C-alpha positions as a LaTeX table, in Angstrom:
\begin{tabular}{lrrr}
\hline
Residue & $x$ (\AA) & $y$ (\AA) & $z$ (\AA) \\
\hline
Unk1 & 17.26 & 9.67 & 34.51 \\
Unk2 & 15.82 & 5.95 & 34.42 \\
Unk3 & 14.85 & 6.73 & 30.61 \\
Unk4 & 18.88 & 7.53 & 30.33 \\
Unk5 & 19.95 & 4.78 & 32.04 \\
Unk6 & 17.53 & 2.11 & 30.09 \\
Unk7 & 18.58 & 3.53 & 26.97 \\
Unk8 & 22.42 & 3.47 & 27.84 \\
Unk9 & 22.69 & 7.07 & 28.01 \\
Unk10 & 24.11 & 7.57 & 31.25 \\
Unk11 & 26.70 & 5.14 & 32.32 \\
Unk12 & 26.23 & 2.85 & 29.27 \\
Unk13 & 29.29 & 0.46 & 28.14 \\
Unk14 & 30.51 & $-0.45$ & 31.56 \\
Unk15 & 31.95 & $-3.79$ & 32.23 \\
Unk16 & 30.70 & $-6.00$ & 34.80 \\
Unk17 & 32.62 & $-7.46$ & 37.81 \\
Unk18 & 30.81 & $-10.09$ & 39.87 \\
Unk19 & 32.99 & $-12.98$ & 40.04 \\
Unk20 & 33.99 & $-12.86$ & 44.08 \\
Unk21 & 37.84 & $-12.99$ & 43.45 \\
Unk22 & 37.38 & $-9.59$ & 41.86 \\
Unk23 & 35.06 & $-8.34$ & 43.87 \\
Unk24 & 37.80 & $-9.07$ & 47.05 \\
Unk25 & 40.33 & $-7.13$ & 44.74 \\
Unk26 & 38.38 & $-3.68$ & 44.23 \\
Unk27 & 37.57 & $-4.02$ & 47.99 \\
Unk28 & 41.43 & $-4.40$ & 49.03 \\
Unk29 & 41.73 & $-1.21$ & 46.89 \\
Unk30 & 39.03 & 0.89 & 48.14 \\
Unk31 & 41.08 & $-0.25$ & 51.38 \\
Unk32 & 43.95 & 0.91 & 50.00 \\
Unk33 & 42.15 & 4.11 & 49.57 \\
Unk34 & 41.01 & 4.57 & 53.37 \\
Unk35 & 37.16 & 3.61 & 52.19 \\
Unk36 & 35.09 & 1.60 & 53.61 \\
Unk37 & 34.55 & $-1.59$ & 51.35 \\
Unk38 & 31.49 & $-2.34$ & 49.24 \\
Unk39 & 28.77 & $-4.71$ & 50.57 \\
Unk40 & 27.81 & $-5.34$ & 46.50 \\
Unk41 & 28.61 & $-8.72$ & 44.73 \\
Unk42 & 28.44 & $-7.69$ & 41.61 \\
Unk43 & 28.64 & $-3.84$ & 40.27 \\
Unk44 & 29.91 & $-1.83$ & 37.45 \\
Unk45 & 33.20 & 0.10 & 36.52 \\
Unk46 & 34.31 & 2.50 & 33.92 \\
Unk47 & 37.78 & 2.57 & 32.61 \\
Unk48 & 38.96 & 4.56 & 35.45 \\
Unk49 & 37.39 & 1.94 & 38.19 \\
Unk50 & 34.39 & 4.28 & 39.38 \\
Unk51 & 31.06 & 2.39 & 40.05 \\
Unk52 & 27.93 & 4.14 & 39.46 \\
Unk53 & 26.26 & 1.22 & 42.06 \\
Unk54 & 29.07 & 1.84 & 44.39 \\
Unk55 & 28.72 & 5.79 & 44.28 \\
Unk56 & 24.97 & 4.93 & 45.27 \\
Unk57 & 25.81 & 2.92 & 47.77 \\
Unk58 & 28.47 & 5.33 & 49.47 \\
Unk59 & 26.26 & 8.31 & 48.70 \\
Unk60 & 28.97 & 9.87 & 47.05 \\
Unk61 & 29.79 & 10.62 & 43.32 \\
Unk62 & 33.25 & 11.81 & 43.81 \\
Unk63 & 34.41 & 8.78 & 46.11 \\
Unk64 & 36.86 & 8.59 & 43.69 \\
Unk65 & 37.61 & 12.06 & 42.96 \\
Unk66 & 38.08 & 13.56 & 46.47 \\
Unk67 & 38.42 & 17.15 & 46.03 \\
Unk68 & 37.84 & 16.65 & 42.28 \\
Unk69 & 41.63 & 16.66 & 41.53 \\
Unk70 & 44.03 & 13.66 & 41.86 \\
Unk71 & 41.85 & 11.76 & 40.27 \\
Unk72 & 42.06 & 7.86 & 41.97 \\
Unk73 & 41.54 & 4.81 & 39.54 \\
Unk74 & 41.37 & 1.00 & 40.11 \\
Unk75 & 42.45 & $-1.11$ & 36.98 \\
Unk76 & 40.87 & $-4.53$ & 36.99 \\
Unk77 & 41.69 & $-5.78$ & 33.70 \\
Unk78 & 43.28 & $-4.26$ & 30.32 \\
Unk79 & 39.57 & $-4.41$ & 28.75 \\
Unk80 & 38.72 & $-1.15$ & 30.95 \\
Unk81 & 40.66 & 0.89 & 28.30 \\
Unk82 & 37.91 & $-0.05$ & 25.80 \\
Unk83 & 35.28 & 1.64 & 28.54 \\
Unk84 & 34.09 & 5.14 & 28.48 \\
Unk85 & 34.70 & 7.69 & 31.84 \\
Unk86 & 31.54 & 8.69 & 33.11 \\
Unk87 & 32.14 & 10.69 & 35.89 \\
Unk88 & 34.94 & 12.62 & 36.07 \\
Unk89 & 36.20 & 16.50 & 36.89 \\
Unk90 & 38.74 & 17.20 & 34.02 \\
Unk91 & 37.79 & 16.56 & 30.32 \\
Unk92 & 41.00 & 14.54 & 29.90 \\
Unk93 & 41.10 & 12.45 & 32.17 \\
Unk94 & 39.75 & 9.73 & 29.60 \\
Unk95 & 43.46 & 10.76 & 27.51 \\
Unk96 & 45.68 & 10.54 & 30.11 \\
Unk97 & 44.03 & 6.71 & 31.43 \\
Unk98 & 44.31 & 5.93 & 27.77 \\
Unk99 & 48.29 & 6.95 & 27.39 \\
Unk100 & 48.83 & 5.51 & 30.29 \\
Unk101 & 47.29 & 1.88 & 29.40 \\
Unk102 & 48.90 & 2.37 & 25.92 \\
Unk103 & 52.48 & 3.05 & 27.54 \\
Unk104 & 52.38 & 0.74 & 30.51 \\
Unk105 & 50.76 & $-2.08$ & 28.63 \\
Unk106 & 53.11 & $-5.13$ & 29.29 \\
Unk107 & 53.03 & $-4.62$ & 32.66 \\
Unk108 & 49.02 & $-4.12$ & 33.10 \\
Unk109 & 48.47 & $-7.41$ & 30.91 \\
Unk110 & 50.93 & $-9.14$ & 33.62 \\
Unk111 & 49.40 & $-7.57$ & 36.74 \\
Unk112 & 45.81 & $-8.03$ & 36.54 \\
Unk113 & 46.47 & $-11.78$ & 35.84 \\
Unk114 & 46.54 & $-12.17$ & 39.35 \\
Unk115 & 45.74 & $-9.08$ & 41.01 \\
Unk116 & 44.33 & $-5.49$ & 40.54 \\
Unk117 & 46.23 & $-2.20$ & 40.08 \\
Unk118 & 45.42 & 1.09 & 42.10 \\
Unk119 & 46.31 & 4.78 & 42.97 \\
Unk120 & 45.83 & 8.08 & 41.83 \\
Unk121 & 46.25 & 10.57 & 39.23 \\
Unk122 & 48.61 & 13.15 & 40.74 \\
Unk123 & 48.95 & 16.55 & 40.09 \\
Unk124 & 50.58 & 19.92 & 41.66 \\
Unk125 & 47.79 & 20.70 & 43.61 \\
Unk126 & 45.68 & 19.25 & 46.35 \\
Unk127 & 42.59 & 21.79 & 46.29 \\
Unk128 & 41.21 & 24.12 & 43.67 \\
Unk129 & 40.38 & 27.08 & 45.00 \\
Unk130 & 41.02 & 29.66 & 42.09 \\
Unk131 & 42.28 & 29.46 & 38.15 \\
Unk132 & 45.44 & 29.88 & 39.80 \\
Unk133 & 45.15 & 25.76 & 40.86 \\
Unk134 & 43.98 & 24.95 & 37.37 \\
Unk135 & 47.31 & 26.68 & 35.75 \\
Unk136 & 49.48 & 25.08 & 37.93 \\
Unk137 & 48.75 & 21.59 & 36.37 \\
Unk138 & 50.85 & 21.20 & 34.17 \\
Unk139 & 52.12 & 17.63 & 33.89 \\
Unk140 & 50.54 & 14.33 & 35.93 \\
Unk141 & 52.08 & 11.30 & 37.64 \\
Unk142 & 50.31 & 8.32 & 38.06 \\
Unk143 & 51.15 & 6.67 & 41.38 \\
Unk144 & 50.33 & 3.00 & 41.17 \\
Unk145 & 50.15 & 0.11 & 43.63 \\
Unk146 & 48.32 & $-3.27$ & 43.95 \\
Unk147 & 45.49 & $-4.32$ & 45.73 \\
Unk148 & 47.38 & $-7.99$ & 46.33 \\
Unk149 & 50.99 & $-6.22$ & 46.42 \\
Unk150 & 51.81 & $-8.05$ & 43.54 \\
Unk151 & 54.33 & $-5.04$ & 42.53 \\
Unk152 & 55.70 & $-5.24$ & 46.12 \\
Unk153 & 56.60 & $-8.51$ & 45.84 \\
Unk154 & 58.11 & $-8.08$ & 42.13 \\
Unk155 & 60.03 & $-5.46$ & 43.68 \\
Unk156 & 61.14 & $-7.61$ & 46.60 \\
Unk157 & 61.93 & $-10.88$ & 43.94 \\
Unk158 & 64.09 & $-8.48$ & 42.14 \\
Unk159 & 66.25 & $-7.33$ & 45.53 \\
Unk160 & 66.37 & $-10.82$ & 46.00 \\
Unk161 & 67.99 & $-12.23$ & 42.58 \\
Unk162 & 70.21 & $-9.37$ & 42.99 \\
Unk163 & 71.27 & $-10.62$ & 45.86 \\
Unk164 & 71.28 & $-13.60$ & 44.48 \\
Unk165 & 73.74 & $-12.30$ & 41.72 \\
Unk166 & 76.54 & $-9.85$ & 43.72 \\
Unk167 & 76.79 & $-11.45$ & 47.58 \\
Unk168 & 78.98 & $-14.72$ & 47.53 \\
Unk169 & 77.76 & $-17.78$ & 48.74 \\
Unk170 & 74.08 & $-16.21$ & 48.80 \\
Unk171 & 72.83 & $-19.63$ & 47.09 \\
Unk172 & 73.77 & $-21.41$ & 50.09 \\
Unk173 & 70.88 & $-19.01$ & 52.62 \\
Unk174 & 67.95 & $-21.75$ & 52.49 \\
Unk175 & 65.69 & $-18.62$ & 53.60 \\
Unk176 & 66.67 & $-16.63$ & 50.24 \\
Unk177 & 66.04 & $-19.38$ & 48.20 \\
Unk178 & 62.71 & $-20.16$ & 49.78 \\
Unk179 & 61.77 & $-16.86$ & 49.68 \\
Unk180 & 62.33 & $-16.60$ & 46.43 \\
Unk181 & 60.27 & $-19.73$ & 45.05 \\
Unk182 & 57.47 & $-18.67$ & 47.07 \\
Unk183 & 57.73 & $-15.42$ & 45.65 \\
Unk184 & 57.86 & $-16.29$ & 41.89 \\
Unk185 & 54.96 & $-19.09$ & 42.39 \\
Unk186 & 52.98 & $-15.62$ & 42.92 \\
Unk187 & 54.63 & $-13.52$ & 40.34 \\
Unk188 & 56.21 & $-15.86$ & 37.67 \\
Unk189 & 59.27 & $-15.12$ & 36.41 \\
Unk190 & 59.64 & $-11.50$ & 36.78 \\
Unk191 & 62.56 & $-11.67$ & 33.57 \\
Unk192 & 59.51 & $-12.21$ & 31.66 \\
Unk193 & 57.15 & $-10.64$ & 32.68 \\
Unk194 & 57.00 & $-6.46$ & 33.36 \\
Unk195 & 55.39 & $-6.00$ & 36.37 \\
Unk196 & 56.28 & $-2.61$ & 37.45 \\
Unk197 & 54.67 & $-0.19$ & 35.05 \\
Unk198 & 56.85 & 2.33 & 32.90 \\
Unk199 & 55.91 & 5.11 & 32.10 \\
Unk200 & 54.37 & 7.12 & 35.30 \\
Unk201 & 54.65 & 10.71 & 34.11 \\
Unk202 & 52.39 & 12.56 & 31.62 \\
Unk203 & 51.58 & 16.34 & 29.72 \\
Unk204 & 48.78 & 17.56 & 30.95 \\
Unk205 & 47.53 & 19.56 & 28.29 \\
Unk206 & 44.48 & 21.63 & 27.29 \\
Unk207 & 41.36 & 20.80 & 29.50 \\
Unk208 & 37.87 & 22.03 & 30.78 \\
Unk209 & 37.74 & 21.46 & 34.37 \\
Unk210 & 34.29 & 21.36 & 36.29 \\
Unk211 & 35.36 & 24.07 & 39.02 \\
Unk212 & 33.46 & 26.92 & 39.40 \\
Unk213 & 30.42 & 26.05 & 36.94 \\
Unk214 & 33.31 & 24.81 & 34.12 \\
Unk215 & 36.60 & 26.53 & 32.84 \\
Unk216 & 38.45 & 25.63 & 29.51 \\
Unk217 & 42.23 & 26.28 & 29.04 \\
Unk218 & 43.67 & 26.39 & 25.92 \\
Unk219 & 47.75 & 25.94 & 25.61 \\
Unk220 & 49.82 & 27.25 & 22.84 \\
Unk221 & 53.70 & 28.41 & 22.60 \\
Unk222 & 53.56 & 31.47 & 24.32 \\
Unk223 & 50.46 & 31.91 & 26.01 \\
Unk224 & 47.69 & 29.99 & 27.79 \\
Unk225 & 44.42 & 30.96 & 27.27 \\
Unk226 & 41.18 & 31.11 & 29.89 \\
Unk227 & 37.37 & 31.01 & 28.93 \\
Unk228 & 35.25 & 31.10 & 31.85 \\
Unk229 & 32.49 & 33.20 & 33.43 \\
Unk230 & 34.07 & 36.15 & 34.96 \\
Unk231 & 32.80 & 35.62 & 38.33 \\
Unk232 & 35.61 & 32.43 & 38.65 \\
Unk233 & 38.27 & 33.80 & 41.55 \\
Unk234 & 41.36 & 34.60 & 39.82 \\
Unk235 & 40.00 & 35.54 & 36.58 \\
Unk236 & 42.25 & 38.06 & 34.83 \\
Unk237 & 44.05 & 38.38 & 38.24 \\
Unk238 & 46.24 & 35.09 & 38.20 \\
Unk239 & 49.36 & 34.92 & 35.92 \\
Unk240 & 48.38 & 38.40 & 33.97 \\
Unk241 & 51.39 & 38.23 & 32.07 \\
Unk242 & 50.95 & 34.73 & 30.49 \\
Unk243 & 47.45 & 34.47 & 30.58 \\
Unk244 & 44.67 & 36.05 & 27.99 \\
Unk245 & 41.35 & 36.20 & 30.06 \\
Unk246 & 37.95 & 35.60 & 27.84 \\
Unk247 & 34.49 & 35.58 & 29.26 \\
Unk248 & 32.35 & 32.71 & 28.04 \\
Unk249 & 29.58 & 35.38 & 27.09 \\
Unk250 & 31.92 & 37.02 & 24.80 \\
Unk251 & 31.22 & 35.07 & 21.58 \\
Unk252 & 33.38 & 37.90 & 19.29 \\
Unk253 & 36.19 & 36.86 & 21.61 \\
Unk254 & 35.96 & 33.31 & 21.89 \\
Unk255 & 35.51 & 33.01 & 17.72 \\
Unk256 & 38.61 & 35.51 & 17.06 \\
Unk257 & 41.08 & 33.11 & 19.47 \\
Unk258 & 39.78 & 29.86 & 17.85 \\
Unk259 & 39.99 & 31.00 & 14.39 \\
Unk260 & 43.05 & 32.77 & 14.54 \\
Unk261 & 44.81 & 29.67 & 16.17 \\
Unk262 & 43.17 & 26.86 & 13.71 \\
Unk263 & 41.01 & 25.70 & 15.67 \\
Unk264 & 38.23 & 25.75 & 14.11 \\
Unk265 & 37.21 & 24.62 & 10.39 \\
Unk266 & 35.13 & 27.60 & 8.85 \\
Unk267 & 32.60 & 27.19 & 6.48 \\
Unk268 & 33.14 & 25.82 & 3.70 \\
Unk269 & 30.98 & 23.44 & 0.87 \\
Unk270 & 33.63 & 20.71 & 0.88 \\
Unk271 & 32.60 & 19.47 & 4.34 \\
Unk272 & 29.60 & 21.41 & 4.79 \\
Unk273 & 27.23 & 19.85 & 2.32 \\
Unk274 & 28.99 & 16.22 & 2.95 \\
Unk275 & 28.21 & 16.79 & 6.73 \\
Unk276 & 24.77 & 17.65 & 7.20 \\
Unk277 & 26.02 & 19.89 & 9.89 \\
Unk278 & 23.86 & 22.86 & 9.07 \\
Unk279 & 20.32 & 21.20 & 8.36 \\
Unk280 & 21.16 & 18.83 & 11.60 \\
Unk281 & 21.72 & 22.13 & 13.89 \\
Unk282 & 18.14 & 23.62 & 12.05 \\
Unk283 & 16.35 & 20.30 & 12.47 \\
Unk284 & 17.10 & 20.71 & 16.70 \\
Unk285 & 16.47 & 24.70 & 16.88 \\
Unk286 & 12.91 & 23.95 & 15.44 \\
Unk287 & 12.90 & 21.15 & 17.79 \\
Unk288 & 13.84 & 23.33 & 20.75 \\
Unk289 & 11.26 & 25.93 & 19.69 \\
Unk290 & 8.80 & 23.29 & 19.33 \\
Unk291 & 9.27 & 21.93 & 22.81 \\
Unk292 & 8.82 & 25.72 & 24.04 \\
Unk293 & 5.49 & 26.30 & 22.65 \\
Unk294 & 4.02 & 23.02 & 22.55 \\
Unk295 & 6.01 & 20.60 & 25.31 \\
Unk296 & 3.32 & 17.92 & 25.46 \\
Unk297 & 3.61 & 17.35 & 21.82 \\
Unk298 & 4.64 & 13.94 & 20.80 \\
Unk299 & 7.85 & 14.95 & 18.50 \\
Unk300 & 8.64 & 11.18 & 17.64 \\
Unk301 & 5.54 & 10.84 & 15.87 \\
Unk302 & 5.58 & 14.22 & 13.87 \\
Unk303 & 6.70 & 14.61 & 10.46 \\
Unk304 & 8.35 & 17.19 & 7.85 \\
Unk305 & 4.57 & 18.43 & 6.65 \\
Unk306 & 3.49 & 18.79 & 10.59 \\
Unk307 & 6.85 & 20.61 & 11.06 \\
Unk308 & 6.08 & 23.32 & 8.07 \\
Unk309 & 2.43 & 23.54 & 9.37 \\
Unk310 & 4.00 & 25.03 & 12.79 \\
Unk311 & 6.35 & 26.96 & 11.50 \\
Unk312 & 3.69 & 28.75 & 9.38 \\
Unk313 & 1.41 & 29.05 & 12.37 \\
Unk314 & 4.35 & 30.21 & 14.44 \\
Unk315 & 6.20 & 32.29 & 12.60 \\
Unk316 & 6.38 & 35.51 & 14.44 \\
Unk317 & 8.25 & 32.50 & 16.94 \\
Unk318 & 10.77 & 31.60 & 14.21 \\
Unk319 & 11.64 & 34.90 & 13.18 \\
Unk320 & 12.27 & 36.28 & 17.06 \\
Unk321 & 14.43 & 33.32 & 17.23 \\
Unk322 & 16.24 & 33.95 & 13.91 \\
Unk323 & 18.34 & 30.66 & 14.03 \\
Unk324 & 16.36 & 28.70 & 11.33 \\
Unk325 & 16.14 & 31.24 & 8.64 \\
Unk326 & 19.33 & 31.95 & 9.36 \\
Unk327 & 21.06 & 28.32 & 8.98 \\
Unk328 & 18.60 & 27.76 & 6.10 \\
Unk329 & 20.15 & 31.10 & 4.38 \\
Unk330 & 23.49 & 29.29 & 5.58 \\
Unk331 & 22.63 & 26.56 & 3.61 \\
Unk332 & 21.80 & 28.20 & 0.58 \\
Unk333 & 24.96 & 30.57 & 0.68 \\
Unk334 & 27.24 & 27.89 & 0.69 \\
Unk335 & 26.21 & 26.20 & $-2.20$ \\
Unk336 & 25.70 & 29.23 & $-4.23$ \\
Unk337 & 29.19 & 30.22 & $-3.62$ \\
Unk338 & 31.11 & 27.81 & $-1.58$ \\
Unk339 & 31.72 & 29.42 & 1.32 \\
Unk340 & 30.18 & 31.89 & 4.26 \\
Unk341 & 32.15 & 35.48 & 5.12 \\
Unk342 & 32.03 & 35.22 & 9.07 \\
Unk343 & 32.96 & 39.16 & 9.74 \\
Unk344 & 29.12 & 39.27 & 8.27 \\
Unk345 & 27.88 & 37.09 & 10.70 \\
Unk346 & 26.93 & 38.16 & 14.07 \\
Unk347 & 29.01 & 36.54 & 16.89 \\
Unk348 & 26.44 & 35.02 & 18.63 \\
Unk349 & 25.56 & 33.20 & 15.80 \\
Unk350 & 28.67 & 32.30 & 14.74 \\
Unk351 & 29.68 & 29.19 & 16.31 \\
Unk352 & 26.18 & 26.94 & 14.44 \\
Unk353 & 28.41 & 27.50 & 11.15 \\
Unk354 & 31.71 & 25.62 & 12.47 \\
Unk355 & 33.05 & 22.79 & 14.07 \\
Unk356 & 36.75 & 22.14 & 15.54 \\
Unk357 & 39.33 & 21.42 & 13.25 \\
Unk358 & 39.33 & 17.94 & 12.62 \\
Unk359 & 43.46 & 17.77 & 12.56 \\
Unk360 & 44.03 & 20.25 & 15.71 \\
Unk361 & 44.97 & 18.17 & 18.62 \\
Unk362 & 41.80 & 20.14 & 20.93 \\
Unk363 & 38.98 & 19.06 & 18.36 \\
Unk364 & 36.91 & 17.19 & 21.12 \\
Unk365 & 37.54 & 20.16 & 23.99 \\
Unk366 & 36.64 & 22.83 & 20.87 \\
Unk367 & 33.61 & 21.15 & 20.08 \\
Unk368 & 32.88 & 20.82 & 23.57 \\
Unk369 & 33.08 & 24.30 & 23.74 \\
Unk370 & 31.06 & 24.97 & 20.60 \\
Unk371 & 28.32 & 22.59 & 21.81 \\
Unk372 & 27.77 & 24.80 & 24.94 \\
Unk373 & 27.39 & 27.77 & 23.09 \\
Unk374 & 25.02 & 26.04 & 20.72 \\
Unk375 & 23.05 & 24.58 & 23.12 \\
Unk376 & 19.58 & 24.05 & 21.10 \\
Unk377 & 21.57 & 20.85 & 19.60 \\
Unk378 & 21.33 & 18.53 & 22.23 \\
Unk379 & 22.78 & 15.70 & 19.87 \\
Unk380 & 26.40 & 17.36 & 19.94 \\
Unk381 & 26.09 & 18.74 & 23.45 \\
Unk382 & 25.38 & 14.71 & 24.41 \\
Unk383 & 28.58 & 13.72 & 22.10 \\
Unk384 & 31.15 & 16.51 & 23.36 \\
Unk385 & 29.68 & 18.14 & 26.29 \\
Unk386 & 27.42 & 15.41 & 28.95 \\
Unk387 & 27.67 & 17.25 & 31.66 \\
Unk388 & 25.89 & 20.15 & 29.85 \\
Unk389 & 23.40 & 17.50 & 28.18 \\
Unk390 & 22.40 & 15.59 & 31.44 \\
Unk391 & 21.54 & 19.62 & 33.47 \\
Unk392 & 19.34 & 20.29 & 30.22 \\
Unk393 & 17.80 & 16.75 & 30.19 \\
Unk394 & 16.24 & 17.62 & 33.87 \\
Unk395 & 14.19 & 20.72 & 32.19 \\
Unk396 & 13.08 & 19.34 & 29.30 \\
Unk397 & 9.13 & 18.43 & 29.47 \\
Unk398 & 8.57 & 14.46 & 29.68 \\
Unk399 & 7.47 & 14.03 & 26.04 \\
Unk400 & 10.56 & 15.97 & 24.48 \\
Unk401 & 12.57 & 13.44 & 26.89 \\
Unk402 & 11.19 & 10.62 & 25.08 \\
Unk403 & 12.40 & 12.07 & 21.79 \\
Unk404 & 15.71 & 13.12 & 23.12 \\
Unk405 & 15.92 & 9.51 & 23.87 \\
Unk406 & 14.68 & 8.32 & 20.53 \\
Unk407 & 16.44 & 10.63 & 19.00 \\
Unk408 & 20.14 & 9.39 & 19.86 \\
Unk409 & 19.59 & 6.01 & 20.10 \\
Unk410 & 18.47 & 5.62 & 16.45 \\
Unk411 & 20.52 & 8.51 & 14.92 \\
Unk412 & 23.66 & 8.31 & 17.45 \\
Unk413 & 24.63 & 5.53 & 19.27 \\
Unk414 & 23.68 & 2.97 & 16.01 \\
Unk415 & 27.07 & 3.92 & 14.87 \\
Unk416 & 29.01 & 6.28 & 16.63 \\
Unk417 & 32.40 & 6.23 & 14.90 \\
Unk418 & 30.06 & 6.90 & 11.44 \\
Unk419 & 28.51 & 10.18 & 13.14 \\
Unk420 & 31.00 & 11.49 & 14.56 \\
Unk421 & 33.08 & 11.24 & 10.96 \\
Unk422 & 30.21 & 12.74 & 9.29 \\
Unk423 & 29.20 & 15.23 & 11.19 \\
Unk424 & 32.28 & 16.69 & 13.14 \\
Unk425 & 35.06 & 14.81 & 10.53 \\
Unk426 & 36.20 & 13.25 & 13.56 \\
Unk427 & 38.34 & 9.91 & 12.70 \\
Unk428 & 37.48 & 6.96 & 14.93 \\
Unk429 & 41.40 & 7.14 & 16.13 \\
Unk430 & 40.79 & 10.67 & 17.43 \\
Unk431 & 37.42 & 9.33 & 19.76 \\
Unk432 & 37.45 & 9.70 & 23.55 \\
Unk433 & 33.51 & 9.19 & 23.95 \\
\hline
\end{tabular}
């Protein structure tokens, strides 16, 4: 992983806190926590507060995420909602931190002024144990305190000036009125300023969860909808009668729901051709198959001539594969006559000829979902799916790591907003990664 992390891969984009005021702060919360506080003066935090250098340190990833549900979070300062999440157990967790900095703020902008906001994402459950746990999420609350009790003593200003206001002769108690200065010297003038945050309760909506090897759930009107392997407990036993069961292996399946709910964007030349999608997706099988037959071979120095050379040499490779003539073929159909027929395609292969609906409200958990079943493109699996992308990274061969590397750095992370619009017709609004 030291290529990853060099190359801002893994854990890139974090912001820094070193200045010893702060430092005290994210202890007091960690405190606040029941943890044991960090011995490092300076470290790293995402938007949601977790340290890769304090995970090290504790020996433990999920130091924020005990259990991997109720997800904790320390806010340091409003700029974390610019920050990627880079460890976390439930695909939205970036969304929710997001709404909840959007809708709360005033009152984040006040707080972390002098002090440093903490608590946890809460949920219905305390444990997953089956799907069961996972379908009875269906709405969050965000439990907040501060590491300085800076909302305590808002809370306790406010009694006070209420008191102030209703009990007769209160402006003649000395110890009110002291209390109070010395309060508002640490909070200001609480008629200004919103310290107590707002909005505390949030949807939570379609996710993939990291239980049990990963499980998506889809949410429409009338029925929720569970992709997973079939080995998860609770699989086509909990909630039968709201709940349509689909094993991940079961690619006719998996198309027919996506499709028939508009999820997906099927072929079609007007964003097909303008994309790039289809000669990007053949450009990393031949890659793939490349690394298979030949994984010391330096793939950042070969070119398009070197690339036709192998595929001559190895065709009976190409053709038991079947993806490249068959995206090239793609390619060719499409602008011939504007668009593919998918009942002609074969369901494994259907999913390299779409992407997720660009309008539909799960684009980034679809093409999460396409990007695992696609897996030869490690580009989009990086993008949508990084879980998935770091467990391949580990059994690639050292010289395909290099390109890998190469590869999204130059092509990728120059621009992201640009690729992701091209490629997946994802607008910059919409990003979560």
């Amino acid at each position: 992983m030291k290529r990853l992390l060099e190359a801002e891969l893994i854990y890139g984009r974090l912001l820094d806190i070193s200045e010893q005021h702060l430092v005290a702060r994210y202890n007091k919360a960690l405190a606040g926590f029941g943890l044991r506080q960090t011995a490092l003066t300076s470290f790293q935090i995402d938007m949601t507060g977790f340290s890769p250098e304090i995970a090290d340190e504790f020996g433990d990833r999920d130091y924020l995420d005990p259990n991997r549900v109720n997800r904790r979070f320390v806010i340091m300062t409003p700029a974390q909602e610019e920050l990627p999440v880079v460890h976390t157990s439930f695909s939205n967790t970036a969304a929710l931190m997001h709404e909840f900095f959007s809708a709360n703020a005033r009152a984040i902008n006040a707080v972390t002024i002098r002090d440093a906001l903490y608590g946890e994402i809460e949920d219905s459950v305390s444990i997953v144990n089956d799907i069961d746990d996972l379908l009875s999420i269906n709405e969050v609350r965000f439990r907040v305190l501060s590491a300085e009790d800076m909302l305590g003593k808002a809370a306790e200003l406010r009694t006070l000036v209420d008191r102030l206001k209703t009990v007769p002769n209160a402006w003649a108690d000395d110890d009110l009125l002291n209390r109070m200065v010395e309060l508002a010297k640490l909070t200001g003038d609480i008629r200004e300023n919103a310290l107590v945050p707002d909005k505390l309760v949030f949807r939570h909506d379609a996710f993939w969860a990291n239980h049990f090897g990963g499980v998506y759930i889809f949410l429409d009107e009338k029925t929720t909808t569970v992709i997973c392997d079939p080995s998860v407990p609770g699989f086509r036993r909990s909630r039968p009668w709201q709940v349509s069961y689909i094993s991940l292996s079961d690619h006719q399946r998996i198309f027919e729901f996506l499709a028939s709910t508009n999820r997906l964007q099927l072929p079609q030349a007007s964003w097909v051709e303008a994309s790039g999608l289809y000669q990007h997706r053949a450009d990393m099988v031949i890659r793939a198959l490349v690394n298979e037959t030949e994984p010391t071979v330096d793939q950042g120095t070969i070119d398009a001539i070197w690339l036709q050379t192998w595929m001559h040499r190895n065709a009976a490779v190409v053709a038991k594969n079947g993806l490249y003539p068959f995206l090239q073929n793609a390619i060719r159909t499409v602008m011939a006559t504007g668009g593919i027929k998918m009942q002609d395609v074969p369901a494994q292969q259907r999913f390299h000829l779409v992407r997720a609906a660009p309008d539909h409200p799960d684009q980034w958990l679809v093409n999460r979902l396409v990007a695992q079943l696609t897996p030869e493109d490690f580009v989009s699996r990086f993008v949508f799916d990084k879980q998935g992308f770091y467990a391949a990274y580990e059994r690639y061969s050292e010289k395909f790591r290099e390109y890998v590397v190469a590869t999204l750095t130059g092509a990728y992370l120059k621009d992201k907003a640009a690729f992701r619009r091209r490629l997946y017709g994802l607008r910059e609004e919409t990003a979560n990664a």
